[in-house]
Short mmCIF file of N, CA and C in Angstrom, two decimals:
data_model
loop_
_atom_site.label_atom_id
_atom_site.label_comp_id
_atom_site.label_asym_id
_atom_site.label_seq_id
_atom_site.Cartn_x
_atom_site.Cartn_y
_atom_site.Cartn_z
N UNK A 1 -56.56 -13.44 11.94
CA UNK A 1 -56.84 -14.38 13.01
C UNK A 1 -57.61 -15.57 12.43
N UNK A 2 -56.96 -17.28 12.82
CA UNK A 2 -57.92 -18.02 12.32
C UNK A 2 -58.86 -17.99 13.08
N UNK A 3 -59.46 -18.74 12.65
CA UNK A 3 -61.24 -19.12 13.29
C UNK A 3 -61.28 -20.13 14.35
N UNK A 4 -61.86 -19.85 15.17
CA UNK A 4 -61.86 -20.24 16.68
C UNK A 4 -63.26 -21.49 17.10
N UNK A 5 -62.78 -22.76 17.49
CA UNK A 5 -63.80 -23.21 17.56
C UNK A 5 -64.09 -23.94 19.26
N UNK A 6 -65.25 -23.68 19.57
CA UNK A 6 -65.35 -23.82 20.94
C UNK A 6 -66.92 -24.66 21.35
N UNK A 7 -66.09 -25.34 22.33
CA UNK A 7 -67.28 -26.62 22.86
C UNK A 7 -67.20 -27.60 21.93
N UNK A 8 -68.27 -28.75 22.45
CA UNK A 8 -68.34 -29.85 21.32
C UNK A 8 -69.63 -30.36 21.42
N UNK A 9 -70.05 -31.35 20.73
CA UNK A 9 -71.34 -31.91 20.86
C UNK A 9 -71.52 -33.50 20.24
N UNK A 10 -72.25 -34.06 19.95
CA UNK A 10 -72.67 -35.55 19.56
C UNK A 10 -72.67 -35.43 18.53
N UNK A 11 -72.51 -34.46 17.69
CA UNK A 11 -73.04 -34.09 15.72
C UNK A 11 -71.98 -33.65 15.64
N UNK A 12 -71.76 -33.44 14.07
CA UNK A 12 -70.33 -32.88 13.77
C UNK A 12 -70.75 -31.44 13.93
N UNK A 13 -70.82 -30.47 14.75
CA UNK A 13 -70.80 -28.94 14.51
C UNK A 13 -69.68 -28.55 16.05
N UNK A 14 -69.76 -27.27 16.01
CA UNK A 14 -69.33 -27.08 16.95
C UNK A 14 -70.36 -26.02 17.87
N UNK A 15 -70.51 -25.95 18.68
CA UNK A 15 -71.69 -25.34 19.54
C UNK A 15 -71.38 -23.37 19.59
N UNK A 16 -69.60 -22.78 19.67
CA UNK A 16 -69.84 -21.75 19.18
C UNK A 16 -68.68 -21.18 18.07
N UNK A 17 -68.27 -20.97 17.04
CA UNK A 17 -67.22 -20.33 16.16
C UNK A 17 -67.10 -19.16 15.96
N UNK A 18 -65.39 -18.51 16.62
CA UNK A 18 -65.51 -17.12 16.48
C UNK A 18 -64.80 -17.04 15.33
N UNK A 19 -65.27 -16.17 14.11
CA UNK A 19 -64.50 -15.88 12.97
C UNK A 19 -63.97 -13.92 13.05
N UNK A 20 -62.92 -13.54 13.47
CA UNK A 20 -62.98 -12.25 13.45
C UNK A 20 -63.92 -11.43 14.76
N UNK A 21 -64.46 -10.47 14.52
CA UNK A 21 -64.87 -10.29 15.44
C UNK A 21 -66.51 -10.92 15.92
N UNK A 22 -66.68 -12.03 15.06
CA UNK A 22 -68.26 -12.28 15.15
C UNK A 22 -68.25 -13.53 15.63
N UNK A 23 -69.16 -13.98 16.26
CA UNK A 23 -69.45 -15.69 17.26
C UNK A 23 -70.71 -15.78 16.73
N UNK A 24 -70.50 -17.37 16.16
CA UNK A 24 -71.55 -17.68 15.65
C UNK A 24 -71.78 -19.15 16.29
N UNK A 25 -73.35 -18.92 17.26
CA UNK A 25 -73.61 -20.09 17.69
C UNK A 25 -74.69 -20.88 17.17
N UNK A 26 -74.17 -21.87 17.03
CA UNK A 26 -74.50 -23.35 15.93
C UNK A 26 -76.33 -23.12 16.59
N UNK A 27 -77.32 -23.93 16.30
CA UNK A 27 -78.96 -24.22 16.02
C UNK A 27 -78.65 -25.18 17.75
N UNK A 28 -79.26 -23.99 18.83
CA UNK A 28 -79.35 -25.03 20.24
C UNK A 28 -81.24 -25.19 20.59
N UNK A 29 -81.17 -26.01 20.74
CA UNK A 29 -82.45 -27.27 20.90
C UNK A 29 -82.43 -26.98 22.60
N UNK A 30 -83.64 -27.02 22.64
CA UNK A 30 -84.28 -27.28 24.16
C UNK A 30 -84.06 -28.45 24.83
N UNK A 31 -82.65 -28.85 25.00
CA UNK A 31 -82.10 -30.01 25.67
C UNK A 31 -80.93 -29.79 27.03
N UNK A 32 -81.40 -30.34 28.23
CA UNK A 32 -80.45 -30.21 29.27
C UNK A 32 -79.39 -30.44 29.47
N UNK A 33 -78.99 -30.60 30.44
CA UNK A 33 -77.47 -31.03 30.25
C UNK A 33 -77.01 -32.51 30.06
N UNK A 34 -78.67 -33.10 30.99
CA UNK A 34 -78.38 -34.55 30.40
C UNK A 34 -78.88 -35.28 29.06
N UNK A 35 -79.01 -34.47 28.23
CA UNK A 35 -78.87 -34.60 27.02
C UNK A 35 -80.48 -34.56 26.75
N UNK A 36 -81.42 -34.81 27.56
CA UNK A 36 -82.71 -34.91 27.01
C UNK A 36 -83.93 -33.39 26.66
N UNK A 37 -84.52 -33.61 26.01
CA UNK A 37 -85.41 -32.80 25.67
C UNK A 37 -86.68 -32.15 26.96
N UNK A 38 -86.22 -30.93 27.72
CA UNK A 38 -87.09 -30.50 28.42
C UNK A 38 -88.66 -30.58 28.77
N UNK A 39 -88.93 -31.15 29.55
CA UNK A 39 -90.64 -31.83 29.38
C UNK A 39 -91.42 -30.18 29.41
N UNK A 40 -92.34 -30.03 29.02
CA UNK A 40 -93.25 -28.90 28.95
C UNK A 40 -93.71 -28.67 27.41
N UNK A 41 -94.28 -27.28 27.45
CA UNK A 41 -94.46 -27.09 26.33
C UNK A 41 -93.18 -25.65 26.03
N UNK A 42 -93.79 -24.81 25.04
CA UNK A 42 -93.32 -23.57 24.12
C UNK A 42 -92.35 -22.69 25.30
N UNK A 43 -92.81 -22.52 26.39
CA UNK A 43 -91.99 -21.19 26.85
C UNK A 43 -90.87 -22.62 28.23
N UNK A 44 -91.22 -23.72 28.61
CA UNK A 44 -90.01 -24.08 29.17
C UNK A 44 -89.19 -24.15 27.88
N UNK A 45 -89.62 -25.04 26.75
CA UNK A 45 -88.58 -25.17 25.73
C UNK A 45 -87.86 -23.67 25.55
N UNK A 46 -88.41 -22.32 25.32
CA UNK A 46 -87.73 -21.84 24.70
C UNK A 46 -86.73 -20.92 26.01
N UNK A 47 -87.31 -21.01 26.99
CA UNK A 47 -86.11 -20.98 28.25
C UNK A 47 -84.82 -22.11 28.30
N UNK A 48 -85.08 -22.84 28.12
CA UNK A 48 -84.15 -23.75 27.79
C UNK A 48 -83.16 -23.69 26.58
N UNK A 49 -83.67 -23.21 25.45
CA UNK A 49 -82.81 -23.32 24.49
C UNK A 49 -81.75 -21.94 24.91
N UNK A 50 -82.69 -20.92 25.26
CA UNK A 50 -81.90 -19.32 25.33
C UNK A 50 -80.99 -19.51 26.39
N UNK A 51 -80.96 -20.41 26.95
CA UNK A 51 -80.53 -20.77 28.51
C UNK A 51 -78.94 -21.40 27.48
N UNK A 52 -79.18 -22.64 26.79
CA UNK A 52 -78.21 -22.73 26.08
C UNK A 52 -77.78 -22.08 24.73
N UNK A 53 -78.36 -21.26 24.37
CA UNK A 53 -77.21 -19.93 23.65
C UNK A 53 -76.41 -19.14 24.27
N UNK A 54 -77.23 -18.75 25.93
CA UNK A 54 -76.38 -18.41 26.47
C UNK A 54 -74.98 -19.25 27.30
N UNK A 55 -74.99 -20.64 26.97
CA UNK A 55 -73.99 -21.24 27.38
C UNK A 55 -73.04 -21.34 26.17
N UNK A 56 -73.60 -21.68 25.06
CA UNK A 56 -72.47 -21.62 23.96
C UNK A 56 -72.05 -20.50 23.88
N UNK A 57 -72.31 -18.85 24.10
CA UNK A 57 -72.11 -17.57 23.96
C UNK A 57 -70.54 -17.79 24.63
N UNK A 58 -71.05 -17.86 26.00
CA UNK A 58 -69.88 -17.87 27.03
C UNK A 58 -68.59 -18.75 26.85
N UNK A 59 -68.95 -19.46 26.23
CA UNK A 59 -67.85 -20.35 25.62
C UNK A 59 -66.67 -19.50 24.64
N UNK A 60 -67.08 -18.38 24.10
CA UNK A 60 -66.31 -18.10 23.33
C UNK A 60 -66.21 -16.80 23.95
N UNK A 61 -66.69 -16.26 24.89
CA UNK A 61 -66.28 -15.11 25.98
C UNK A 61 -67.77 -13.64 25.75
N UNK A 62 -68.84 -14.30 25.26
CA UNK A 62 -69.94 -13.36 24.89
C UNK A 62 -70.79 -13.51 25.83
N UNK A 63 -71.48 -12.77 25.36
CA UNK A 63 -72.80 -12.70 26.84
C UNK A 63 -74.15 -12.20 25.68
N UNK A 64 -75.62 -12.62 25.89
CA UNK A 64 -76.88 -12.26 25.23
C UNK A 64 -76.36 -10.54 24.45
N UNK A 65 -76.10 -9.79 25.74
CA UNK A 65 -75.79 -8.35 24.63
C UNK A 65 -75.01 -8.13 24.10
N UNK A 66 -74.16 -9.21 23.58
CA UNK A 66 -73.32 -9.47 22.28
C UNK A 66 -74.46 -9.57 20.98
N UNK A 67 -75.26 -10.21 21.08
CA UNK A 67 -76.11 -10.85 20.12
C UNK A 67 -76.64 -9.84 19.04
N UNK A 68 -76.23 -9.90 17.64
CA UNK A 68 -76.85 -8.50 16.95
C UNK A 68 -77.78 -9.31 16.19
N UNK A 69 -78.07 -10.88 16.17
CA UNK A 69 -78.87 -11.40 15.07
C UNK A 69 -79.33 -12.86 15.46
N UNK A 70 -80.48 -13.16 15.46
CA UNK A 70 -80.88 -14.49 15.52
C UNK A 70 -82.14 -14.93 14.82
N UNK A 71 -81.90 -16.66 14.51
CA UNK A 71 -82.60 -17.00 13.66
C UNK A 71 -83.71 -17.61 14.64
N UNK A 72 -84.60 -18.09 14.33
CA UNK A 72 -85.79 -19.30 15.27
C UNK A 72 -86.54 -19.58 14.43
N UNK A 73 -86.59 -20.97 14.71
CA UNK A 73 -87.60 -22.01 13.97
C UNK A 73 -88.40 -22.72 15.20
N UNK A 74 -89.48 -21.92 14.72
CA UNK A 74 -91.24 -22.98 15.46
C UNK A 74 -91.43 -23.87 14.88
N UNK A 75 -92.15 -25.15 16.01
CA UNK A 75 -92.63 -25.76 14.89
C UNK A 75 -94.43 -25.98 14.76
N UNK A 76 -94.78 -24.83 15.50
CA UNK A 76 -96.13 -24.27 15.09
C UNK A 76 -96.18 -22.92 15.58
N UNK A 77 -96.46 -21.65 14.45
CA UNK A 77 -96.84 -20.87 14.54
C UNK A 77 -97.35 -20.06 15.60
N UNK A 78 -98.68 -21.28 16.28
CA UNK A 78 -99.64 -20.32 17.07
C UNK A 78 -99.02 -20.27 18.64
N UNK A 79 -97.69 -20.98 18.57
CA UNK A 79 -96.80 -20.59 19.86
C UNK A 79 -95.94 -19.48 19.73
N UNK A 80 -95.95 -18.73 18.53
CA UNK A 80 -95.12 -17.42 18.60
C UNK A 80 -95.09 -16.12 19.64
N UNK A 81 -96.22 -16.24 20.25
CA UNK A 81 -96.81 -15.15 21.20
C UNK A 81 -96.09 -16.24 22.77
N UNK A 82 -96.05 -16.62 22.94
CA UNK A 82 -95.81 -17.03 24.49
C UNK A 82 -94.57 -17.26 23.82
N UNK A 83 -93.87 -17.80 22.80
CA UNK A 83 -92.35 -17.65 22.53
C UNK A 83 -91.51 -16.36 22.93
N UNK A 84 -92.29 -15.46 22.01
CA UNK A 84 -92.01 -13.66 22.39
C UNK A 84 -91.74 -13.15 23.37
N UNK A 85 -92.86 -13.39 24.56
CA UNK A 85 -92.72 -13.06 25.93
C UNK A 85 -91.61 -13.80 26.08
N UNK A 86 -91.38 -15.03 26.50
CA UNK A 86 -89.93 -15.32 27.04
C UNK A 86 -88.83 -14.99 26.52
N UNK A 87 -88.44 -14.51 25.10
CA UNK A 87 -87.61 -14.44 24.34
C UNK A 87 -87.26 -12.29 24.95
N UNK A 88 -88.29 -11.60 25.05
CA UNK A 88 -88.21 -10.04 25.34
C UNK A 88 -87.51 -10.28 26.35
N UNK A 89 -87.81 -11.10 27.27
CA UNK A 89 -87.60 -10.80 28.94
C UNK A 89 -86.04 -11.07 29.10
N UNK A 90 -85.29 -12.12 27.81
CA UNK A 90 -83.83 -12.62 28.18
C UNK A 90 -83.31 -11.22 26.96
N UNK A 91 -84.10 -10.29 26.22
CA UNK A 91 -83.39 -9.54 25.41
C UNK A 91 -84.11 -8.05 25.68
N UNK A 92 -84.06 -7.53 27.20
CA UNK A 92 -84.89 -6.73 27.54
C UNK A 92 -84.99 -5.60 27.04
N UNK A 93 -83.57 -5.17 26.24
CA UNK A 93 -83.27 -3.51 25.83
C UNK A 93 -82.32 -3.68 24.37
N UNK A 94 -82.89 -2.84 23.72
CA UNK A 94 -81.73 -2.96 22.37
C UNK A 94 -81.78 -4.46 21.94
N UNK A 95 -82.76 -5.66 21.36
CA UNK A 95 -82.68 -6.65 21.27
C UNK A 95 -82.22 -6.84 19.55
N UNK A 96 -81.69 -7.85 19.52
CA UNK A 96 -81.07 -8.30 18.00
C UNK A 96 -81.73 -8.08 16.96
N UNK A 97 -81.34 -8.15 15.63
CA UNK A 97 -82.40 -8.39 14.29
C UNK A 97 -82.09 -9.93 14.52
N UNK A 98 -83.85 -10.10 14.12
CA UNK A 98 -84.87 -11.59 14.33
C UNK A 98 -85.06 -11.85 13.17
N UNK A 99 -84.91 -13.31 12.18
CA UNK A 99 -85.75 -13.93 11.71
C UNK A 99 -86.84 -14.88 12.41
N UNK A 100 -87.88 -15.50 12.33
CA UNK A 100 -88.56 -16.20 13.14
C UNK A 100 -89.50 -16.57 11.94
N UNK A 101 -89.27 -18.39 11.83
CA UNK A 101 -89.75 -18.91 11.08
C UNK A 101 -91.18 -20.27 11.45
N UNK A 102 -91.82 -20.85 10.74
CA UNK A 102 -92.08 -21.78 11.18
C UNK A 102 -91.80 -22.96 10.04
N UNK A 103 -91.38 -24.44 10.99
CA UNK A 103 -90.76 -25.15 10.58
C UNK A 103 -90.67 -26.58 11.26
N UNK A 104 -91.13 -27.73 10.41
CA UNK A 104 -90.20 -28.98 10.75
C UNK A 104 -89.10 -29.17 11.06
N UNK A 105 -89.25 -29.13 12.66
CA UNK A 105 -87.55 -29.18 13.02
C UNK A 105 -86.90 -31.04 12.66
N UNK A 106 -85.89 -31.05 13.22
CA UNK A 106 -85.57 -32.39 12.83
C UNK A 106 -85.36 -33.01 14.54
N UNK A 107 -86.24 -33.05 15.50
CA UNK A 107 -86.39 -34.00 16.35
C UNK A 107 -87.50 -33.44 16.80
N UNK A 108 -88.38 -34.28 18.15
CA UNK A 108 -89.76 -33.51 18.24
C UNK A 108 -89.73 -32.55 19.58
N UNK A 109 -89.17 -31.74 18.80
CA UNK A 109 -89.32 -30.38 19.89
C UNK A 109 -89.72 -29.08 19.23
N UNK A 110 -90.20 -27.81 19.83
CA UNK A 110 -91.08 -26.84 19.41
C UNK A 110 -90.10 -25.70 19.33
N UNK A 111 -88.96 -25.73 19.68
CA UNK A 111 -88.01 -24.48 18.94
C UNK A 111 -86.47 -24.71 18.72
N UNK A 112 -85.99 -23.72 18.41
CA UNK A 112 -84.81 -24.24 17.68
C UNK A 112 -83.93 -22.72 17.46
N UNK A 113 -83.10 -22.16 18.12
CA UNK A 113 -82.35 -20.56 18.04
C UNK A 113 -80.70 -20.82 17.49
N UNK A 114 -80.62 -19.98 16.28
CA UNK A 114 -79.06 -19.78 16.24
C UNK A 114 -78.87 -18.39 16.77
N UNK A 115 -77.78 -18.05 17.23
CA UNK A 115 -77.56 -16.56 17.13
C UNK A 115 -76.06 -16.19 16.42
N UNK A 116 -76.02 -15.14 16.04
CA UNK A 116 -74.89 -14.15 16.20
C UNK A 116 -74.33 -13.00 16.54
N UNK A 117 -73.39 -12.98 17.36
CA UNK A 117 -72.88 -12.09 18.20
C UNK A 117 -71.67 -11.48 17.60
N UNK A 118 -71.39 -9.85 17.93
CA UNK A 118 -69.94 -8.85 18.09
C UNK A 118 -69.69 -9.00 19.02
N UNK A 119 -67.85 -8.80 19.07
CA UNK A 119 -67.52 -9.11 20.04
C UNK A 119 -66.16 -8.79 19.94
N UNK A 120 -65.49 -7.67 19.59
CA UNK A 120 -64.59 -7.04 19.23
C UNK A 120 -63.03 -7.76 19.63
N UNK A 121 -62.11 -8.60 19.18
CA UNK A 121 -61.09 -9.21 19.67
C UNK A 121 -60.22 -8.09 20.56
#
């Protein structure tokens, strides 16, 4: 099976690619639908971003308990704890293997999630 590419965006990526049985959704930013960056701090942003993994997910026919792996980039540390809480509550049971980094993102916002999902064709 080739590789499947779904949604689009303003950058060259594509928002989700299924290769085989795995969906891999591209680095989604705490941005709405009208393109701007969610006003608040750490836990609207990171409702927002999970809000859009779970829209790129669906794009390629997945749902959060597809998800066996995700990455996150802070871009300070001492928001990891109120990140967590919102992040448990959208991955309540059986949740993915996590990297969770901290990091200069590249626009000024405080998180940043890829994931990857099974999803058996």
């Amino acid at each position: 099976m080739p590789k499947q590419c779904f949604g689009t965006s303003h950058v060259p990526l594509s928002p989700a690619v299924r290769a085989g049985d795995l969906v891999y959704v591209s680095g989604q930013v705490p941005v709405g639908s009208d393109g701007i960056v969610v006003k608040g701090g750490i836990t609207e942003q990171t409702e927002q971003v999970l809000a859009n993994v779970k829209a790129a997910l669906a794009l390629a026919g997945c749902t959060l308990d597809d998800v066996v792996k995700t990455t996150v980039w802070l871009e300070d540390a001492r928001d990891f704890g109120a990140f967590n809480a919102v992040y448990a509550r959208h991955f309540p049971k059986n949740p993915p293997a996590r990297s969770t980094v901290e990091s200069r993102l590249m626009i000024d916002i405080k998180i940043e999630v890829e994931a990857v999902a099974y999803r058996p064709v």
